[in-house]
């Protein structure tokens, strides 16, 4: 039997963060009908929290910058397991995408001669992040949202997609419920773009918003798409650690970009003690040179605080473990010290880092213009996600596209800060464009009534168990503890095997979760649905991490601490087998063409 869709679109975009909005704009520009679904209100997606900026080699602050340097930086940061074609497209197209935003009315900080100002960030050789103070995500979302509304599309806010519907292996639509009333809706579409963001809520300490429950990853996985690089999780080095209620909230890398330094309890700038060989030539040899770099001195090299995030996070972890941490289990991040260098330092800090100033003042009663912050690693970003074609962003399921954090490839083993916002606009645009083309070239697919019924029944099961069932919040909290403690920043085989077996037990508990009452704005019921997704994703992370028996980027193994050449030749891929179990395999990385190899060689010095 064929179900009647409540809504039908040519292109259906799931997610209204930077990637989803940019995809929707492009599809609307192509003249097809566009529907946009998001869990929260329009304008409130996680992207709104982005602070530091978007990376694009516009060379406004240093004319030595170019797509070649950006490409090489991204590949080095990703430890060469990136999808090189995506890294190339990203480096080449990001400047145009940023200028386009400017044309649509985005406000940016300016250089003295009126161009978009660019700031330093970890792993970027030159100042490259276009920014608006430390509220860049807000400006990005505001601009894209205004433009999307201006172009015209239908937005279904506060709707959660719970199942992807296929027709003979091709994307056909989705089943969703509205969060307000709990009613189900079927959306038919010729092409679907997933832009659902990250998975941070699988961990206990995270910078991610409540939306980061890996829905797109899980929806695609359940529908048979391939996920790659799931072992690579970015633990951002600087999250708040105190008070406990705010643990994990991000402290932007912009603080270090503006001259902030990391110190241990002995007052030592410990980052100078551990500079990886492949970054030595580009790293300052003393604090004075590091300071000069942050102030735009082109002859200076960057301070070690601006090494890649994976490395800085591990150095902080080491200081804390060695008993040289701050009182609440972090280290000190000090921007107040710049008063030794700048007369108007207080006003300067408030101007460059307004959100950080307010965040610490209001949440921790601490004035960052006069005191050091306490910071520690927080789960921030997943490099892994849905495997897509670099040019079109189509997944391995025909008609299903993915962009932004839920897609994978560009970042390899570690993302450079600022490369996500530019990823959203570069690949969001591409996903929208090719989804529109696909929709034009293909007729509507059929919605399978049986699949809708099965999926509906599944998500309503918790109401049958009622108060006698497992508490969904408790299952989620136990999963977060498991991932934090056993598949965290430093990993080893026995702990990850333990995580896999706990996840199996949690799956059994998740099948018995119960909720009572009606479906309207039922947070417990919503959590019972989130938990399913988080469990699938956590298992994919743990199993991929077990398979990568080396250390690279966001994946560090105590039992295999070295990076091994052999592991640099493939990505780890997970897929749902026909028996419903996770299948893990190694997917060879295609050979990089000579012209890109030359770029990498030329930028090595
Ligand atoms: C605090 C913080 C600061 C950051 N700062 C920077 C920065 O300065 N520069 C940078 O490059 N990166 C930064 N990042 C990373 C970057 O913000 C994210 O990677 C990026 O915003 C993700 O965008 P997205 O469009 O992929 O998804 P998101 O912005 O996460 O949006 C996901 C959308 O999908 C919707 N959705 C999810 N699941 C469903 C579902 N089941 N049904 C319907 N809708 C659904 C959500 O409601 C939302 O609308 C930061 C991250 C954090 C946490």
PDB file of C-alpha atoms in Angstrom, residues 245-490:
ATOM      1  CA  UNK A 245      26.581  23.297  35.794  1.00  0.00           C
ATOM      2  CA  UNK A 246      28.462  24.918  32.905  1.00  0.00           C
ATOM      3  CA  UNK A 247      31.159  22.289  32.454  1.00  0.00           C
ATOM      4  CA  UNK A 248      31.865  21.771  28.749  1.00  0.00           C
ATOM      5  CA  UNK A 249      30.629  25.146  27.454  1.00  0.00           C
ATOM      6  CA  UNK A 250      33.069  26.332  24.847  1.00  0.00           C
ATOM      7  CA  UNK A 251      35.797  28.914  25.375  1.00  0.00           C
ATOM      8  CA  UNK A 252      36.609  29.994  21.851  1.00  0.00           C
ATOM      9  CA  UNK A 253      40.025  29.436  20.329  1.00  0.00           C
ATOM     10  CA  UNK A 254      39.741  33.134  19.521  1.00  0.00           C
ATOM     11  CA  UNK A 255      40.999  33.769  23.075  1.00  0.00           C
ATOM     12  CA  UNK A 256      44.305  32.142  22.160  1.00  0.00           C
ATOM     13  CA  UNK A 257      44.222  33.804  18.741  1.00  0.00           C
ATOM     14  CA  UNK A 258      44.098  37.158  20.522  1.00  0.00           C
ATOM     15  CA  UNK A 259      47.128  36.323  22.692  1.00  0.00           C
ATOM     16  CA  UNK A 260      45.673  34.155  25.493  1.00  0.00           C
ATOM     17  CA  UNK A 261      48.197  31.687  26.951  1.00  0.00           C
ATOM     18  CA  UNK A 262      47.833  28.306  28.677  1.00  0.00           C
ATOM     19  CA  UNK A 263      49.565  27.754  32.018  1.00  0.00           C
ATOM     20  CA  UNK A 264      49.662  24.965  34.565  1.00  0.00           C
ATOM     21  CA  UNK A 265      49.419  25.326  38.334  1.00  0.00           C
ATOM     22  CA  UNK A 266      53.171  26.039  38.449  1.00  0.00           C
ATOM     23  CA  UNK A 267      52.669  29.029  36.162  1.00  0.00           C
ATOM     24  CA  UNK A 268      54.505  27.292  33.294  1.00  0.00           C
ATOM     25  CA  UNK A 269      53.483  27.716  29.644  1.00  0.00           C
ATOM     26  CA  UNK A 270      53.552  23.975  29.146  1.00  0.00           C
ATOM     27  CA  UNK A 271      52.685  24.093  25.440  1.00  0.00           C
ATOM     28  CA  UNK A 272      56.285  25.105  24.702  1.00  0.00           C
ATOM     29  CA  UNK A 273      57.375  21.717  26.120  1.00  0.00           C
ATOM     30  CA  UNK A 274      55.714  19.591  23.427  1.00  0.00           C
ATOM     31  CA  UNK A 275      55.782  20.810  19.838  1.00  0.00           C
ATOM     32  CA  UNK A 276      55.285  18.016  17.250  1.00  0.00           C
ATOM     33  CA  UNK A 277      58.095  17.685  14.690  1.00  0.00           C
ATOM     34  CA  UNK A 278      55.891  18.482  11.699  1.00  0.00           C
ATOM     35  CA  UNK A 279      54.904  21.813  13.259  1.00  0.00           C
ATOM     36  CA  UNK A 280      58.304  22.866  14.676  1.00  0.00           C
ATOM     37  CA  UNK A 281      59.283  24.996  11.699  1.00  0.00           C
ATOM     38  CA  UNK A 282      56.044  26.989  11.983  1.00  0.00           C
ATOM     39  CA  UNK A 283      55.949  27.450  15.760  1.00  0.00           C
ATOM     40  CA  UNK A 284      57.353  30.342  17.796  1.00  0.00           C
ATOM     41  CA  UNK A 285      60.526  29.571  19.687  1.00  0.00           C
ATOM     42  CA  UNK A 286      59.674  31.847  22.650  1.00  0.00           C
ATOM     43  CA  UNK A 287      56.691  33.698  24.168  1.00  0.00           C
ATOM     44  CA  UNK A 288      57.773  37.019  22.714  1.00  0.00           C
ATOM     45  CA  UNK A 289      57.676  35.693  19.151  1.00  0.00           C
ATOM     46  CA  UNK A 290      54.273  34.107  19.870  1.00  0.00           C
ATOM     47  CA  UNK A 291      52.881  37.413  21.082  1.00  0.00           C
ATOM     48  CA  UNK A 292      54.187  39.236  18.036  1.00  0.00           C
ATOM     49  CA  UNK A 293      52.414  36.680  15.821  1.00  0.00           C
ATOM     50  CA  UNK A 294      49.067  37.299  17.497  1.00  0.00           C
ATOM     51  CA  UNK A 295      49.541  41.006  16.866  1.00  0.00           C
ATOM     52  CA  UNK A 296      50.011  40.504  13.149  1.00  0.00           C
ATOM     53  CA  UNK A 297      53.821  40.529  12.864  1.00  0.00           C
ATOM     54  CA  UNK A 298      54.367  38.628   9.619  1.00  0.00           C
ATOM     55  CA  UNK A 299      57.929  37.683  10.492  1.00  0.00           C
ATOM     56  CA  UNK A 300      56.803  35.851  13.647  1.00  0.00           C
ATOM     57  CA  UNK A 301      55.599  32.247  13.961  1.00  0.00           C
ATOM     58  CA  UNK A 302      52.480  31.172  15.854  1.00  0.00           C
ATOM     59  CA  UNK A 303      52.550  30.383  19.577  1.00  0.00           C
ATOM     60  CA  UNK A 304      52.228  26.691  20.538  1.00  0.00           C
ATOM     61  CA  UNK A 305      48.793  27.398  22.057  1.00  0.00           C
ATOM     62  CA  UNK A 306      47.647  27.573  18.428  1.00  0.00           C
ATOM     63  CA  UNK A 307      48.782  24.081  17.525  1.00  0.00           C
ATOM     64  CA  UNK A 308      45.986  21.770  16.383  1.00  0.00           C
ATOM     65  CA  UNK A 309      43.169  21.032  18.821  1.00  0.00           C
ATOM     66  CA  UNK A 310      43.874  17.324  19.213  1.00  0.00           C
ATOM     67  CA  UNK A 311      47.410  18.063  20.363  1.00  0.00           C
ATOM     68  CA  UNK A 312      46.544  20.947  22.692  1.00  0.00           C
ATOM     69  CA  UNK A 313      43.744  18.892  24.290  1.00  0.00           C
ATOM     70  CA  UNK A 314      46.122  16.007  24.997  1.00  0.00           C
ATOM     71  CA  UNK A 315      48.749  18.352  26.488  1.00  0.00           C
ATOM     72  CA  UNK A 316      46.101  19.758  28.861  1.00  0.00           C
ATOM     73  CA  UNK A 317      44.993  16.251  29.748  1.00  0.00           C
ATOM     74  CA  UNK A 318      48.592  15.335  30.549  1.00  0.00           C
ATOM     75  CA  UNK A 319      49.111  18.361  32.838  1.00  0.00           C
ATOM     76  CA  UNK A 320      45.937  17.559  34.762  1.00  0.00           C
ATOM     77  CA  UNK A 321      46.856  13.877  35.108  1.00  0.00           C
ATOM     78  CA  UNK A 322      50.341  14.825  36.305  1.00  0.00           C
ATOM     79  CA  UNK A 323      48.807  16.858  39.134  1.00  0.00           C
ATOM     80  CA  UNK A 324      49.671  20.254  37.637  1.00  0.00           C
ATOM     81  CA  UNK A 325      46.085  21.241  36.899  1.00  0.00           C
ATOM     82  CA  UNK A 326      43.920  24.086  38.174  1.00  0.00           C
ATOM     83  CA  UNK A 327      41.756  23.669  41.299  1.00  0.00           C
ATOM     84  CA  UNK A 328      38.750  22.309  39.366  1.00  0.00           C
ATOM     85  CA  UNK A 329      40.521  19.866  37.086  1.00  0.00           C
ATOM     86  CA  UNK A 330      41.575  22.039  34.161  1.00  0.00           C
ATOM     87  CA  UNK A 331      44.464  24.388  33.406  1.00  0.00           C
ATOM     88  CA  UNK A 332      44.644  28.179  33.267  1.00  0.00           C
ATOM     89  CA  UNK A 333      43.879  30.192  30.149  1.00  0.00           C
ATOM     90  CA  UNK A 334      45.087  33.742  30.643  1.00  0.00           C
ATOM     91  CA  UNK A 335      44.213  36.653  28.355  1.00  0.00           C
ATOM     92  CA  UNK A 336      44.391  39.199  31.196  1.00  0.00           C
ATOM     93  CA  UNK A 337      48.209  39.109  30.996  1.00  0.00           C
ATOM     94  CA  UNK A 338      48.115  41.224  27.818  1.00  0.00           C
ATOM     95  CA  UNK A 339      47.793  44.268  30.050  1.00  0.00           C
ATOM     96  CA  UNK A 340      51.603  44.053  30.175  1.00  0.00           C
ATOM     97  CA  UNK A 341      51.561  44.738  26.439  1.00  0.00           C
ATOM     98  CA  UNK A 342      48.492  46.854  25.680  1.00  0.00           C
ATOM     99  CA  UNK A 343      47.498  50.031  27.478  1.00  0.00           C
ATOM    100  CA  UNK A 344      43.786  49.616  26.765  1.00  0.00           C
ATOM    101  CA  UNK A 345      43.755  45.843  27.307  1.00  0.00           C
ATOM    102  CA  UNK A 346      40.465  45.772  29.204  1.00  0.00           C
ATOM    103  CA  UNK A 347      38.541  47.533  26.441  1.00  0.00           C
ATOM    104  CA  UNK A 348      40.423  45.531  23.823  1.00  0.00           C
ATOM    105  CA  UNK A 349      39.412  42.184  25.363  1.00  0.00           C
ATOM    106  CA  UNK A 350      35.810  43.289  25.735  1.00  0.00           C
ATOM    107  CA  UNK A 351      35.739  44.402  22.115  1.00  0.00           C
ATOM    108  CA  UNK A 352      37.420  41.321  20.616  1.00  0.00           C
ATOM    109  CA  UNK A 353      35.821  38.721  22.901  1.00  0.00           C
ATOM    110  CA  UNK A 354      32.509  40.156  24.090  1.00  0.00           C
ATOM    111  CA  UNK A 355      30.738  36.821  24.511  1.00  0.00           C
ATOM    112  CA  UNK A 356      33.621  35.312  26.449  1.00  0.00           C
ATOM    113  CA  UNK A 357      33.653  38.309  28.757  1.00  0.00           C
ATOM    114  CA  UNK A 358      29.934  37.958  29.479  1.00  0.00           C
ATOM    115  CA  UNK A 359      30.016  34.163  29.616  1.00  0.00           C
ATOM    116  CA  UNK A 360      32.587  34.112  32.419  1.00  0.00           C
ATOM    117  CA  UNK A 361      31.166  37.132  34.216  1.00  0.00           C
ATOM    118  CA  UNK A 362      27.664  35.707  34.304  1.00  0.00           C
ATOM    119  CA  UNK A 363      28.305  31.991  34.621  1.00  0.00           C
ATOM    120  CA  UNK A 364      31.460  31.910  36.743  1.00  0.00           C
ATOM    121  CA  UNK A 365      31.589  35.387  38.314  1.00  0.00           C
ATOM    122  CA  UNK A 366      35.044  35.860  36.823  1.00  0.00           C
ATOM    123  CA  UNK A 367      36.407  38.898  34.993  1.00  0.00           C
ATOM    124  CA  UNK A 368      38.610  37.642  32.147  1.00  0.00           C
ATOM    125  CA  UNK A 369      40.183  41.065  31.725  1.00  0.00           C
ATOM    126  CA  UNK A 370      41.828  40.690  35.129  1.00  0.00           C
ATOM    127  CA  UNK A 371      41.844  36.950  35.989  1.00  0.00           C
ATOM    128  CA  UNK A 372      42.793  33.701  34.300  1.00  0.00           C
ATOM    129  CA  UNK A 373      40.042  31.276  33.266  1.00  0.00           C
ATOM    130  CA  UNK A 374      40.030  27.573  34.141  1.00  0.00           C
ATOM    131  CA  UNK A 375      39.569  25.391  31.057  1.00  0.00           C
ATOM    132  CA  UNK A 376      39.696  21.735  30.028  1.00  0.00           C
ATOM    133  CA  UNK A 377      38.824  19.538  27.029  1.00  0.00           C
ATOM    134  CA  UNK A 378      35.207  19.199  25.918  1.00  0.00           C
ATOM    135  CA  UNK A 379      33.612  17.020  23.218  1.00  0.00           C
ATOM    136  CA  UNK A 380      33.116  19.444  20.404  1.00  0.00           C
ATOM    137  CA  UNK A 381      32.861  18.067  16.904  1.00  0.00           C
ATOM    138  CA  UNK A 382      32.759  14.821  14.976  1.00  0.00           C
ATOM    139  CA  UNK A 383      34.957  14.555  11.931  1.00  0.00           C
ATOM    140  CA  UNK A 384      33.152  11.359  10.938  1.00  0.00           C
ATOM    141  CA  UNK A 385      29.777  11.151   9.263  1.00  0.00           C
ATOM    142  CA  UNK A 386      27.882  10.213   6.157  1.00  0.00           C
ATOM    143  CA  UNK A 387      30.124   9.332   3.232  1.00  0.00           C
ATOM    144  CA  UNK A 388      29.366  11.632   0.327  1.00  0.00           C
ATOM    145  CA  UNK A 389      30.636  12.289  -3.151  1.00  0.00           C
ATOM    146  CA  UNK A 390      32.975  15.283  -2.908  1.00  0.00           C
ATOM    147  CA  UNK A 391      31.490  17.280  -5.768  1.00  0.00           C
ATOM    148  CA  UNK A 392      27.776  16.578  -5.376  1.00  0.00           C
ATOM    149  CA  UNK A 393      27.465  15.656  -1.683  1.00  0.00           C
ATOM    150  CA  UNK A 394      25.262  12.695  -2.573  1.00  0.00           C
ATOM    151  CA  UNK A 395      25.550   9.786  -0.158  1.00  0.00           C
ATOM    152  CA  UNK A 396      25.682   6.158  -1.212  1.00  0.00           C
ATOM    153  CA  UNK A 397      21.844   6.209  -1.244  1.00  0.00           C
ATOM    154  CA  UNK A 398      20.560   7.772  -4.491  1.00  0.00           C
ATOM    155  CA  UNK A 399      18.703  11.016  -3.829  1.00  0.00           C
ATOM    156  CA  UNK A 400      20.058  11.344  -0.288  1.00  0.00           C
ATOM    157  CA  UNK A 401      22.536  14.188   0.147  1.00  0.00           C
ATOM    158  CA  UNK A 402      24.387  15.332   3.255  1.00  0.00           C
ATOM    159  CA  UNK A 403      26.269  18.482   4.208  1.00  0.00           C
ATOM    160  CA  UNK A 404      27.846  20.095   7.240  1.00  0.00           C
ATOM    161  CA  UNK A 405      28.831  18.283  10.384  1.00  0.00           C
ATOM    162  CA  UNK A 406      26.743  15.183   9.624  1.00  0.00           C
ATOM    163  CA  UNK A 407      28.721  14.591   6.423  1.00  0.00           C
ATOM    164  CA  UNK A 408      32.318  13.446   6.414  1.00  0.00           C
ATOM    165  CA  UNK A 409      35.522  13.733   4.455  1.00  0.00           C
ATOM    166  CA  UNK A 410      36.902  17.226   4.457  1.00  0.00           C
ATOM    167  CA  UNK A 411      38.471  17.131   7.907  1.00  0.00           C
ATOM    168  CA  UNK A 412      40.195  13.761   8.010  1.00  0.00           C
ATOM    169  CA  UNK A 413      41.458  12.939  11.490  1.00  0.00           C
ATOM    170  CA  UNK A 414      41.137  16.450  12.888  1.00  0.00           C
ATOM    171  CA  UNK A 415      39.268  19.608  11.903  1.00  0.00           C
ATOM    172  CA  UNK A 416      40.954  22.978  11.990  1.00  0.00           C
ATOM    173  CA  UNK A 417      38.939  25.599  13.834  1.00  0.00           C
ATOM    174  CA  UNK A 418      36.970  27.792  11.454  1.00  0.00           C
ATOM    175  CA  UNK A 419      36.836  25.093   8.776  1.00  0.00           C
ATOM    176  CA  UNK A 420      33.351  24.049   9.797  1.00  0.00           C
ATOM    177  CA  UNK A 421      31.546  27.309   9.116  1.00  0.00           C
ATOM    178  CA  UNK A 422      33.203  27.516   5.706  1.00  0.00           C
ATOM    179  CA  UNK A 423      32.429  23.819   5.108  1.00  0.00           C
ATOM    180  CA  UNK A 424      28.740  24.584   5.764  1.00  0.00           C
ATOM    181  CA  UNK A 425      28.535  27.282   3.129  1.00  0.00           C
ATOM    182  CA  UNK A 426      30.730  25.585   0.522  1.00  0.00           C
ATOM    183  CA  UNK A 427      29.154  22.132   0.734  1.00  0.00           C
ATOM    184  CA  UNK A 428      25.719  23.339   1.781  1.00  0.00           C
ATOM    185  CA  UNK A 429      25.611  25.199  -1.515  1.00  0.00           C
ATOM    186  CA  UNK A 430      26.815  22.170  -3.451  1.00  0.00           C
ATOM    187  CA  UNK A 431      24.320  19.840  -1.748  1.00  0.00           C
ATOM    188  CA  UNK A 432      21.423  22.205  -2.531  1.00  0.00           C
ATOM    189  CA  UNK A 433      22.520  22.600  -6.132  1.00  0.00           C
ATOM    190  CA  UNK A 434      22.902  18.894  -6.855  1.00  0.00           C
ATOM    191  CA  UNK A 435      19.796  17.930  -4.895  1.00  0.00           C
ATOM    192  CA  UNK A 436      17.823  20.335  -7.094  1.00  0.00           C
ATOM    193  CA  UNK A 437      19.376  18.810 -10.205  1.00  0.00           C
ATOM    194  CA  UNK A 438      18.539  15.313  -8.976  1.00  0.00           C
ATOM    195  CA  UNK A 439      14.963  16.386  -8.223  1.00  0.00           C
ATOM    196  CA  UNK A 440      14.585  17.795 -11.718  1.00  0.00           C
ATOM    197  CA  UNK A 441      15.888  14.651 -13.333  1.00  0.00           C
ATOM    198  CA  UNK A 442      13.834  12.157 -11.299  1.00  0.00           C
ATOM    199  CA  UNK A 443      10.149  11.607 -10.761  1.00  0.00           C
ATOM    200  CA  UNK A 444       8.596  11.408  -7.300  1.00  0.00           C
ATOM    201  CA  UNK A 445       9.285   8.210  -5.425  1.00  0.00           C
ATOM    202  CA  UNK A 446       6.618   6.091  -3.707  1.00  0.00           C
ATOM    203  CA  UNK A 447       6.135   6.215   0.048  1.00  0.00           C
ATOM    204  CA  UNK A 448       5.755   2.793   1.615  1.00  0.00           C
ATOM    205  CA  UNK A 449       2.798   2.734   3.980  1.00  0.00           C
ATOM    206  CA  UNK A 450       4.142  -0.308   5.818  1.00  0.00           C
ATOM    207  CA  UNK A 451       7.428   1.432   6.581  1.00  0.00           C
ATOM    208  CA  UNK A 452       5.551   4.448   7.954  1.00  0.00           C
ATOM    209  CA  UNK A 453       3.408   2.222  10.162  1.00  0.00           C
ATOM    210  CA  UNK A 454       6.373   0.252  11.487  1.00  0.00           C
ATOM    211  CA  UNK A 455       8.361   3.382  12.294  1.00  0.00           C
ATOM    212  CA  UNK A 456       5.351   4.994  13.995  1.00  0.00           C
ATOM    213  CA  UNK A 457       4.694   1.916  16.089  1.00  0.00           C
ATOM    214  CA  UNK A 458       8.347   1.740  17.127  1.00  0.00           C
ATOM    215  CA  UNK A 459       8.526   5.267  18.467  1.00  0.00           C
ATOM    216  CA  UNK A 460       5.219   4.933  20.319  1.00  0.00           C
ATOM    217  CA  UNK A 461       6.333   1.808  22.207  1.00  0.00           C
ATOM    218  CA  UNK A 462       7.552   3.778  25.250  1.00  0.00           C
ATOM    219  CA  UNK A 463       3.942   4.787  25.950  1.00  0.00           C
ATOM    220  CA  UNK A 464       3.000   1.105  26.202  1.00  0.00           C
ATOM    221  CA  UNK A 465       5.677   0.490  28.848  1.00  0.00           C
ATOM    222  CA  UNK A 466       4.616   3.633  30.741  1.00  0.00           C
ATOM    223  CA  UNK A 467       6.038   4.227  34.203  1.00  0.00           C
ATOM    224  CA  UNK A 468       7.087   0.579  34.480  1.00  0.00           C
ATOM    225  CA  UNK A 469       9.661   1.018  31.722  1.00  0.00           C
ATOM    226  CA  UNK A 470      13.277   2.145  31.907  1.00  0.00           C
ATOM    227  CA  UNK A 471      13.828   5.842  32.419  1.00  0.00           C
ATOM    228  CA  UNK A 472      15.104   7.277  29.072  1.00  0.00           C
ATOM    229  CA  UNK A 473      17.132   9.979  30.828  1.00  0.00           C
ATOM    230  CA  UNK A 474      18.905   7.342  32.887  1.00  0.00           C
ATOM    231  CA  UNK A 475      19.759   5.314  29.774  1.00  0.00           C
ATOM    232  CA  UNK A 476      21.112   8.458  28.089  1.00  0.00           C
ATOM    233  CA  UNK A 477      23.160   9.439  31.156  1.00  0.00           C
ATOM    234  CA  UNK A 478      24.645   5.930  31.399  1.00  0.00           C
ATOM    235  CA  UNK A 479      25.568   6.043  27.732  1.00  0.00           C
ATOM    236  CA  UNK A 480      27.210   9.451  28.182  1.00  0.00           C
ATOM    237  CA  UNK A 481      29.252   8.101  31.115  1.00  0.00           C
ATOM    238  CA  UNK A 482      30.278   5.097  29.039  1.00  0.00           C
ATOM    239  CA  UNK A 483      31.462   7.170  26.092  1.00  0.00           C
ATOM    240  CA  UNK A 484      33.165   9.779  28.264  1.00  0.00           C
ATOM    241  CA  UNK A 485      35.073   7.242  30.328  1.00  0.00           C
ATOM    242  CA  UNK A 486      35.742   4.461  27.831  1.00  0.00           C
ATOM    243  CA  UNK A 487      35.889   6.051  24.346  1.00  0.00           C
ATOM    244  CA  UNK A 488      37.191   9.477  25.314  1.00  0.00           C
ATOM    245  CA  UNK A 489      40.264  11.527  24.679  1.00  0.00           C
ATOM    246  CA  UNK A 490      42.723   8.708  25.517  1.00  0.00           C
TER     247      UNK A 490
END
